[in-house]
Tab-separated table of C-alpha atoms in Angstrom:
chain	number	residue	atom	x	y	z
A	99	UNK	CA	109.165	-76.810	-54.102
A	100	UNK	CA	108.769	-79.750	-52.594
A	101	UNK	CA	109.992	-81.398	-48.536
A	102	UNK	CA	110.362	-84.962	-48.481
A	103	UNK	CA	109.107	-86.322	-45.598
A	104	UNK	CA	110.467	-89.888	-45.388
A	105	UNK	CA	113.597	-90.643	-45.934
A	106	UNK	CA	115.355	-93.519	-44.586
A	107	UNK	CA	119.587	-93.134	-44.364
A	108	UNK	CA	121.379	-96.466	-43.413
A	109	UNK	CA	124.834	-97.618	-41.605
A	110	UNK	CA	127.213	-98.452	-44.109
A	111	UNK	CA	127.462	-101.571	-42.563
A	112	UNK	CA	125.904	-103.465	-39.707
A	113	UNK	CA	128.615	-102.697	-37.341
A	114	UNK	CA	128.872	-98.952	-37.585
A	115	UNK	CA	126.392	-98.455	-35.092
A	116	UNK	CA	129.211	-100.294	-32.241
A	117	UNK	CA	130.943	-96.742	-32.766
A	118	UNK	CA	128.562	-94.936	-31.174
A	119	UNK	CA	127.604	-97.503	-28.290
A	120	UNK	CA	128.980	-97.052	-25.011
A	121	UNK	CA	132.186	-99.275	-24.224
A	122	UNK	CA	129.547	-101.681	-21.782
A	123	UNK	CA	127.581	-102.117	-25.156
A	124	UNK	CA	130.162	-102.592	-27.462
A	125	UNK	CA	130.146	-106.470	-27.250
A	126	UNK	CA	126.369	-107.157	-27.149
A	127	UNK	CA	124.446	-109.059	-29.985
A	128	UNK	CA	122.672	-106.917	-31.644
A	129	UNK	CA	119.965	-107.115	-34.559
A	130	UNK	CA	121.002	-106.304	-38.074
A	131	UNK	CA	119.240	-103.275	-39.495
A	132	UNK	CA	117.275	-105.381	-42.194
A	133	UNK	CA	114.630	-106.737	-41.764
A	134	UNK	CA	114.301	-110.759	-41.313
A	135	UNK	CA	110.687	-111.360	-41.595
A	136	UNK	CA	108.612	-110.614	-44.695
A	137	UNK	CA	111.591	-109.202	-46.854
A	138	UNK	CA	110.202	-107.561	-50.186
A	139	UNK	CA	110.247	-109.684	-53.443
A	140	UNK	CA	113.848	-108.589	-55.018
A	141	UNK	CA	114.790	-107.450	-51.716
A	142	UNK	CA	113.599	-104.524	-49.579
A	143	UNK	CA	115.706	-101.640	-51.388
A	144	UNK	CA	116.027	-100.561	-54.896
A	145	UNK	CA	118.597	-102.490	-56.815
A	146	UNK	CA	119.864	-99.601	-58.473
A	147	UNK	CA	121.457	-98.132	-55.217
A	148	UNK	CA	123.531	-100.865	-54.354
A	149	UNK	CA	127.222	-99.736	-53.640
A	150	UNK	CA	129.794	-99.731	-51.277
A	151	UNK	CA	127.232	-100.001	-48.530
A	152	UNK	CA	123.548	-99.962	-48.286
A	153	UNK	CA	121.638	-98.179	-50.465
A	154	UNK	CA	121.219	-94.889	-48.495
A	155	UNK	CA	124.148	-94.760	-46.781
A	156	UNK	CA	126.291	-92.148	-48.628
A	157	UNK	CA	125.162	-88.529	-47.608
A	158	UNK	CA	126.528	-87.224	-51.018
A	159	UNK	CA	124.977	-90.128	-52.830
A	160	UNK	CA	121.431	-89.693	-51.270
A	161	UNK	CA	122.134	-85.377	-51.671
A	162	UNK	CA	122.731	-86.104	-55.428
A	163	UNK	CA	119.550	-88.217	-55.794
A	164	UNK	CA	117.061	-86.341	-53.810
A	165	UNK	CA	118.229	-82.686	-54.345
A	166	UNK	CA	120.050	-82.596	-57.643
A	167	UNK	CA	118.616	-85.539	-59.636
A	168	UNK	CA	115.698	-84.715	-57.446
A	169	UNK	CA	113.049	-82.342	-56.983
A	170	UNK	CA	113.404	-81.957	-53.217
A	171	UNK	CA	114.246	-79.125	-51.351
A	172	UNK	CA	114.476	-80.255	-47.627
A	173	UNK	CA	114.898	-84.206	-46.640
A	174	UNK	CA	113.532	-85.216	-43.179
A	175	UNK	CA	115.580	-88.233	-42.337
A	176	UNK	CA	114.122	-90.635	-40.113
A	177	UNK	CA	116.824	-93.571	-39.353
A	178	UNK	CA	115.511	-96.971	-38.267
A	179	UNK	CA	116.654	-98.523	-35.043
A	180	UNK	CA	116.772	-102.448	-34.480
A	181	UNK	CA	113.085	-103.221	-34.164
A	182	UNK	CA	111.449	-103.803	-30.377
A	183	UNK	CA	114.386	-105.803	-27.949
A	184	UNK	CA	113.963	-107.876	-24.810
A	185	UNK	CA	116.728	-105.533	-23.027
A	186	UNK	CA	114.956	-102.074	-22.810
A	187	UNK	CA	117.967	-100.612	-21.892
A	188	UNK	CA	119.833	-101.913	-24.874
A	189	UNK	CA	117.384	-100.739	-26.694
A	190	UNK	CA	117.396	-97.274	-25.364
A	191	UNK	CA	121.248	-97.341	-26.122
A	192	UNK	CA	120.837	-97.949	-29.651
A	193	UNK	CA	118.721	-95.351	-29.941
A	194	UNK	CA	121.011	-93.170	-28.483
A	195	UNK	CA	123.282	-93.958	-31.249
A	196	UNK	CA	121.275	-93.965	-34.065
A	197	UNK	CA	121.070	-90.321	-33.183
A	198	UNK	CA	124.537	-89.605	-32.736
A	199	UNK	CA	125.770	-91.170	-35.512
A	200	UNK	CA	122.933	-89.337	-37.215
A	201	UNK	CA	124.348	-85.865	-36.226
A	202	UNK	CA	127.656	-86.860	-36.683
A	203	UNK	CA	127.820	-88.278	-40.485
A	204	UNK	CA	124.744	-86.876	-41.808
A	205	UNK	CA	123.881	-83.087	-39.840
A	206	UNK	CA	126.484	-81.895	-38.667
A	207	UNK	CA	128.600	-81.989	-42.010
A	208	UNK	CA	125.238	-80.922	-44.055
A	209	UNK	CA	126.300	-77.424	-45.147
A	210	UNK	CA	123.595	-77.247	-47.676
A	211	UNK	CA	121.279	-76.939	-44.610
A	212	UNK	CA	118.577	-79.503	-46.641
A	213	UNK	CA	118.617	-82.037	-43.863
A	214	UNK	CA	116.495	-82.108	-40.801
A	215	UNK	CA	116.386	-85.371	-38.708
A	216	UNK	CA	114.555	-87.343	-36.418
A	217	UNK	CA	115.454	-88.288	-32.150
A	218	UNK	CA	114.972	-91.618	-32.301
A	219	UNK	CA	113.818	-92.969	-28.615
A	220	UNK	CA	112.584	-96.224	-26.946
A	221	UNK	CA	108.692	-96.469	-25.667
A	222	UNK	CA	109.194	-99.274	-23.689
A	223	UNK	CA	111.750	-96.601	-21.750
A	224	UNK	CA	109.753	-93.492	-20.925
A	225	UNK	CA	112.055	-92.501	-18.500
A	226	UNK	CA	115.578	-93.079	-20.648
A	227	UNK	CA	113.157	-91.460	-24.132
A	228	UNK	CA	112.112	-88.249	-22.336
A	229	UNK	CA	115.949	-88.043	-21.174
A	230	UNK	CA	116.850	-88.334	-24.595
A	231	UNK	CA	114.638	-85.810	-25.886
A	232	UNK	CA	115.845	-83.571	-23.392
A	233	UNK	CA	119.528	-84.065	-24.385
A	234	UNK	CA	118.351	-83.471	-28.141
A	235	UNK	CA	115.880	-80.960	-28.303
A	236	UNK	CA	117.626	-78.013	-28.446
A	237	UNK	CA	119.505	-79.320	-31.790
A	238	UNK	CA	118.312	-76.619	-34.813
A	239	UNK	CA	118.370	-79.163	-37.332
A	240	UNK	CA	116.661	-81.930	-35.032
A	241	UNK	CA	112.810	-81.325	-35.835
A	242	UNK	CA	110.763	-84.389	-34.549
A	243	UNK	CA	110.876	-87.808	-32.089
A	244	UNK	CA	110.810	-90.759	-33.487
A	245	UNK	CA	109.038	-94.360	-32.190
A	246	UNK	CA	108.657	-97.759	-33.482
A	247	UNK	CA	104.722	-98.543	-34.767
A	248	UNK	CA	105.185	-101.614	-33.263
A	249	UNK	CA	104.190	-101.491	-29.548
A	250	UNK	CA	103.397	-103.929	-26.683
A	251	UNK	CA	100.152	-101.792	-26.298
A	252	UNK	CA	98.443	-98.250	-27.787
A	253	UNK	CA	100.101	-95.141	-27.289
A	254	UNK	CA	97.499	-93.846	-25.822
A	255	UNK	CA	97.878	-95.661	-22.790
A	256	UNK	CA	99.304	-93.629	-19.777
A	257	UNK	CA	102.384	-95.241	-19.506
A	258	UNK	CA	103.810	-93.580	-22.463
A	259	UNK	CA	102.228	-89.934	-21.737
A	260	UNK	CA	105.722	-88.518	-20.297
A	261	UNK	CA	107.256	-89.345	-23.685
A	262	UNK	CA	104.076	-87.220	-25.903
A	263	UNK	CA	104.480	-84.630	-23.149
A	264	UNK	CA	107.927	-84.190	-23.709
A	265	UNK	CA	107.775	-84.173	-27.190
A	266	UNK	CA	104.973	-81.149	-27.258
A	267	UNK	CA	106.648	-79.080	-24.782
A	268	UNK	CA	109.557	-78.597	-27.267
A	269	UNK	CA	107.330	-78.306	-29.786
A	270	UNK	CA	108.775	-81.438	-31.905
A	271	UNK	CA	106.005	-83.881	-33.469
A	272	UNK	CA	106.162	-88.060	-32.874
A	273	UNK	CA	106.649	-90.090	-36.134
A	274	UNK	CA	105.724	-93.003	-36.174
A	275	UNK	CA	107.037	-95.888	-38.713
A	276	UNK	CA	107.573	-99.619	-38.965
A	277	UNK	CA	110.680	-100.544	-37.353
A	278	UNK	CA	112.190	-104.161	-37.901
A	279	UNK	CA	115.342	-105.829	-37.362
A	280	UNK	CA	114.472	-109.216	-35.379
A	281	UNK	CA	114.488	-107.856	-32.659
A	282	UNK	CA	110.704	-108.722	-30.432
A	283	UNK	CA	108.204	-108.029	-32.961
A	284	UNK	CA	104.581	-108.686	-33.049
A	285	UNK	CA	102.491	-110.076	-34.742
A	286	UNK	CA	100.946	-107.862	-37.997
A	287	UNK	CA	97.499	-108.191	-37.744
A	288	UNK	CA	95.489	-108.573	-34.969
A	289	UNK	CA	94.227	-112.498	-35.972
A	290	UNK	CA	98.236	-113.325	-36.025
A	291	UNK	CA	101.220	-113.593	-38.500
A	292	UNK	CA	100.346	-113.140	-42.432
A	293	UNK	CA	101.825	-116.145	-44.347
A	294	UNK	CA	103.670	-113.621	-47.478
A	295	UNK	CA	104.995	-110.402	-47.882
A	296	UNK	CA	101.823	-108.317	-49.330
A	297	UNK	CA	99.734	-109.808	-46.928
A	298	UNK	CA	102.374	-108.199	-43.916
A	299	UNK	CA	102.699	-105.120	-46.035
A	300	UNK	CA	98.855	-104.699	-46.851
A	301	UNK	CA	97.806	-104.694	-42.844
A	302	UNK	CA	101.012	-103.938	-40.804
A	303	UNK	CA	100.550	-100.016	-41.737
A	304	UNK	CA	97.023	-99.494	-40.646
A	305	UNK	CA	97.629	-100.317	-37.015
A	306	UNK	CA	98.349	-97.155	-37.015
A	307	UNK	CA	94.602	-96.484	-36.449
A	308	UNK	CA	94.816	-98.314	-32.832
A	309	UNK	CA	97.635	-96.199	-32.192
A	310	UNK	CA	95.495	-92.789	-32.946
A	311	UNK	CA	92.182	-93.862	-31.579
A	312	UNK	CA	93.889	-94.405	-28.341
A	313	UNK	CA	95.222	-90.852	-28.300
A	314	UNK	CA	92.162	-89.638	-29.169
A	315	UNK	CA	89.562	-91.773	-27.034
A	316	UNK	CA	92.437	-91.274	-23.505
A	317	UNK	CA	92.142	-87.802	-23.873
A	318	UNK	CA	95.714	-87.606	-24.922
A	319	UNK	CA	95.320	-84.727	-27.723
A	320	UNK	CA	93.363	-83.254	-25.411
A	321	UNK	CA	95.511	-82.787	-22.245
A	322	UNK	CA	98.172	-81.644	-25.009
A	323	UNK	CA	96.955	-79.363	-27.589
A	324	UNK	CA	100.477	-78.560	-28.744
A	325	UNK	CA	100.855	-82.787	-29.605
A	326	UNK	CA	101.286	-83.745	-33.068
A	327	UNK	CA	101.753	-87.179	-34.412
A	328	UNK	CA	103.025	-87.880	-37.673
A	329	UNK	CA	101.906	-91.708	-39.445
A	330	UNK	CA	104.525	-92.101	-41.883
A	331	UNK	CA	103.965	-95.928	-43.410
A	332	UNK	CA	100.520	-94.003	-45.064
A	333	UNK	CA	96.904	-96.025	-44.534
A	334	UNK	CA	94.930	-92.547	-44.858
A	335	UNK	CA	93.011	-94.328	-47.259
A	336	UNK	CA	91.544	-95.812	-44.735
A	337	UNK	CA	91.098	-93.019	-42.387
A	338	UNK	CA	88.024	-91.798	-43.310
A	339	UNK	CA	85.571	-95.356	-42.796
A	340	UNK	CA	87.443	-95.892	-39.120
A	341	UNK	CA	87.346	-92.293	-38.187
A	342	UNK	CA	83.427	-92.257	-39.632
A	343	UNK	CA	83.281	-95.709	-37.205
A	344	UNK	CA	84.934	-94.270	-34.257
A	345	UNK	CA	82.894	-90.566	-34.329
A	346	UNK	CA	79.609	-93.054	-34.214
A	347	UNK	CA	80.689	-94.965	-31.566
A	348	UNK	CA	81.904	-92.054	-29.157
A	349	UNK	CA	78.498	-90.236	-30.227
A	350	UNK	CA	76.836	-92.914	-28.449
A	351	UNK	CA	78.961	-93.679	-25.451
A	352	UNK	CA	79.918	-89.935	-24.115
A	353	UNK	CA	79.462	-90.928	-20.995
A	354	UNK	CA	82.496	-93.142	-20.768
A	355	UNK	CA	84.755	-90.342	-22.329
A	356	UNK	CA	83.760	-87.052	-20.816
A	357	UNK	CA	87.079	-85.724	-21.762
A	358	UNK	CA	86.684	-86.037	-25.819
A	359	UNK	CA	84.556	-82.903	-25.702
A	360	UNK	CA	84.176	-82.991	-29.769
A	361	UNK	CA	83.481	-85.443	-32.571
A	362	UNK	CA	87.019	-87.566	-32.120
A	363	UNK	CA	87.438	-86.346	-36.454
A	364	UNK	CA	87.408	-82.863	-35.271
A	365	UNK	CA	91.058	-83.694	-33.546
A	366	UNK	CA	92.902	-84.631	-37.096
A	367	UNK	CA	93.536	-81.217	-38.098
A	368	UNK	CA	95.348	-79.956	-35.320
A	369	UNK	CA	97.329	-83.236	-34.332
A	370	UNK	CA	97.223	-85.593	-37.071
A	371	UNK	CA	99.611	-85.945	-40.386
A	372	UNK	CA	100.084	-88.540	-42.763
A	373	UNK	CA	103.020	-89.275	-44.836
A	374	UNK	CA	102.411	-90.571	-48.510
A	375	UNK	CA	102.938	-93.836	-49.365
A	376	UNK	CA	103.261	-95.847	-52.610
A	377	UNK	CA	99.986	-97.923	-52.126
A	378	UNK	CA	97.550	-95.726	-50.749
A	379	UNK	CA	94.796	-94.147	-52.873
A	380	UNK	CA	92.840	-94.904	-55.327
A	381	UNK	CA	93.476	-96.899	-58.189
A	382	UNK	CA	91.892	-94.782	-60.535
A	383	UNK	CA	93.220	-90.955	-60.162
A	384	UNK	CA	90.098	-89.887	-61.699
A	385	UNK	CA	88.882	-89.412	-58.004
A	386	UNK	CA	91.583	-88.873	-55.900
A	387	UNK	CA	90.517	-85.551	-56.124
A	388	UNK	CA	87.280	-86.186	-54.242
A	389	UNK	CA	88.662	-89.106	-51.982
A	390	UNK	CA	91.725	-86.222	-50.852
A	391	UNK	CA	88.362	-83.993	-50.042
A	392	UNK	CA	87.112	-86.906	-47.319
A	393	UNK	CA	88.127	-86.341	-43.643
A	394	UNK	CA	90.578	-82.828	-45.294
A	395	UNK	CA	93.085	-85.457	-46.206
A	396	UNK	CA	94.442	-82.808	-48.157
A	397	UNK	CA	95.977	-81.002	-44.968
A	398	UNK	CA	96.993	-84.155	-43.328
A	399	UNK	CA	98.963	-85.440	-45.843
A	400	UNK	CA	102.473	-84.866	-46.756
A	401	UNK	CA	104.556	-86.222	-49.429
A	402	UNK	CA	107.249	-88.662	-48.516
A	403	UNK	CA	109.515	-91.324	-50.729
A	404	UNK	CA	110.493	-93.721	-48.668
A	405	UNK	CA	113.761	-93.385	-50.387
A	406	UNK	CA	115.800	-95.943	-50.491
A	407	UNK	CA	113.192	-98.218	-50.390
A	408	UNK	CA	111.991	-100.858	-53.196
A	409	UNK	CA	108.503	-98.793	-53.090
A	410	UNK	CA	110.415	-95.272	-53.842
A	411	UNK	CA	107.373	-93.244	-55.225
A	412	UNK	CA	107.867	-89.654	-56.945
A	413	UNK	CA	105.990	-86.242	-56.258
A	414	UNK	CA	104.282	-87.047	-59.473
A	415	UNK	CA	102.733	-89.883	-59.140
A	416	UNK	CA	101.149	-89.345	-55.207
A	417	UNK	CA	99.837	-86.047	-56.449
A	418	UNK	CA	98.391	-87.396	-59.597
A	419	UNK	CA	94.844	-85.960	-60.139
A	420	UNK	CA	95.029	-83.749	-57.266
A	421	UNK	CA	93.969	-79.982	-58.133
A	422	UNK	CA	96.627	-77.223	-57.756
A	423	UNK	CA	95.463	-76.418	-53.643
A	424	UNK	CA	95.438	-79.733	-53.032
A	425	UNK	CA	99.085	-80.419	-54.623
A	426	UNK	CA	100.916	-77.625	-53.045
A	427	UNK	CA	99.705	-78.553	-49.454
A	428	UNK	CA	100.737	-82.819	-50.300
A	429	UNK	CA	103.932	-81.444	-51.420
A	430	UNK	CA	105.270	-78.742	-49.263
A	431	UNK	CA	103.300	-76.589	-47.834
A	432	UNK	CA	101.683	-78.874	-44.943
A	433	UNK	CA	105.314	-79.952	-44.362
A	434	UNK	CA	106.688	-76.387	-44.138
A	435	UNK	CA	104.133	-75.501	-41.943
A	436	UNK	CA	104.869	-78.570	-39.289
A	437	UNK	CA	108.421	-78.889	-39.256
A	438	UNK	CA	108.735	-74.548	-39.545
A	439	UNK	CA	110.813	-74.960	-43.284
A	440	UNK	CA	111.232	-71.814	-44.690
A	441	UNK	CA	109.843	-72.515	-48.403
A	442	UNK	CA	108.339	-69.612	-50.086
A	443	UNK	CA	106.518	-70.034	-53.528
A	444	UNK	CA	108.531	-68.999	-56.646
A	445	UNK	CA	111.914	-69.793	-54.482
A	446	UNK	CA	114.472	-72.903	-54.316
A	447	UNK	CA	114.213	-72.891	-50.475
């Protein structure tokens, strides 16, 4: 039994996505999917997967792969967009298309019922993203928004608010991953650009943590209780030393945040998951059963592949020295519970 929370399906080619644009958009340059900038040694996909098109492109394909070569039971697919662009309301556009193309090659024809998918909308639009979860929610198979962890500033700034209160009033979590292209992206670290490829992919994934103390520290999770946000690039490993940082810091400045009325760790549980990632952990699984127990990592995590990526990881190997509890909730069980999967223990589904 197990729900893989990251999986990434592709256009078969670049220009698919003009399908799905409106006729005005049709004609506009528009960033290719792949990313330009810090591209993975060998490429950013496994080589294996190659085909007609990109390597998760083929619904049958990717069904054969995760399901029947697989262990997984559900897939949550989360498509990438084209990065951050100039023209918001491009940008919005796409992101209307990357879900209708979504519903229309990959949900819609899904008759195994094992997919669930992702709204993709644009921050720098509240107004067009909280239109776009409106026109979307209602979808059974649609089960969370989707943003880019690039931002022009925290999302727990008040600009973006409408979008998070959008999101929890239909009861639909916010993922949040890296999203290229070349379109206007930002720098990965907060000292500038890193010169190579592990140096992006080291430090791009924990900004994150800006993203959540924000949330926190605004009163965000507050003002929402039903607001869940999903960090699906991983950097728990980190969590616990910045969340440790931040509950000393608010401890000692209360004054300035009368609305975080408890220790800003006590939020996590109720509005804080992680998906797995390929590098997080530690390096010897001799205590990554103690290092889960930090911060209750174990009910913030969920497992994810990052299928089709070059860093594809297995169940196996992110649940490595993990007791039994501790496995079931990575693999399924903290999943089922967020996205409402029926998966009951002994069953297929």
């Amino acid at each position: 039994m197990i729900i893989d929370t990251n999986v990434q399906p592709h256009f078969r080619y670049n220009a698919e996505i003009r399908r799905y644009l409106p006729a005005a958009h049709k004609l506009r340059s528009i960033p290719d999917v792949e990313q330009q900038w810090y591209q993975a040694p060998g490429g950013d996909y496994r080589a294996d997967l190659y085909g007609d098109g990109y390597p998760g492109s083929d619904p049958d394909t990717l069904s054969r792969h995760l399901f029947d070569e697989g262990p997984a039971s559900y897939a949550i697919l989360n498509p990438l967009t084209r990065g951050n662009i100039a023209d918001y309301l491009l940008n919005s556009r796409i992101c209307a298309a990357v879900n209708d193309w979504l519903l229309d090659r990959w949900l819609e024809p899904d008759v195994s019922d094992r997919f669930r998918g992702t709204i993709r909308v644009n921050p720098e639009d509240p107004r067009g993203a909280v239109a776009e979860i409106e026109r979307l929610a209602g979808h059974p198979k649609l089960v969370q928004v989707g943003v880019p962890l690039q931002s022009r500033e925290p999302y727990g700034k008040p600009m973006f608010e409408p979008i998070w209160e959008a999101a929890a009033a239909h009861g639909l979590p916010v993922a949040v991953h890296i999203n290229g292209g070349n379109g206007v992206d930002h720098p990965p670290t907060f000292a500038g650009h890193a010169h190579t490829y592990p140096g992006y992919a080291s430090f791009m994934p924990l900004n994150y943590f800006v993203h959540l103390a924000t949330l926190i520290v605004e009163g965000v999770f507050g003002r929402h209780p039903g607001l869940k946000f999903v960090f699906a690039d991983g950097g728990y490993d980190i969590l616990t030393p910045l969340m440790w940082r931040l509950d000393t810091f608010w401890l000692s400045m209360r004054d300035q945040t009368p609305w975080v009325d408890r220790y800003p760790s006590e939020y996590l549980p109720g509005h804080v998951r992680f998906c797995s990632s390929a590098f997080d952990g530690p390096a010897q699984t001799t205590h990554a059963r103690r290092w889960m127990d930090f911060s209750g990592k174990d009910d913030l995590v969920m497992y994810g592949s990052s299928y089709p990526h070059w860093s594809t990881s297995g169940p196996d190997d992110v649940v490595d020295g993990l007791d039994p509890e501790q496995r079931e909730k990575v693999l399924w069980r903290n999943a089922s519970e967020l996205y409402r999967l029926r998966v009951s223990e002994g069953s297929g589904l």
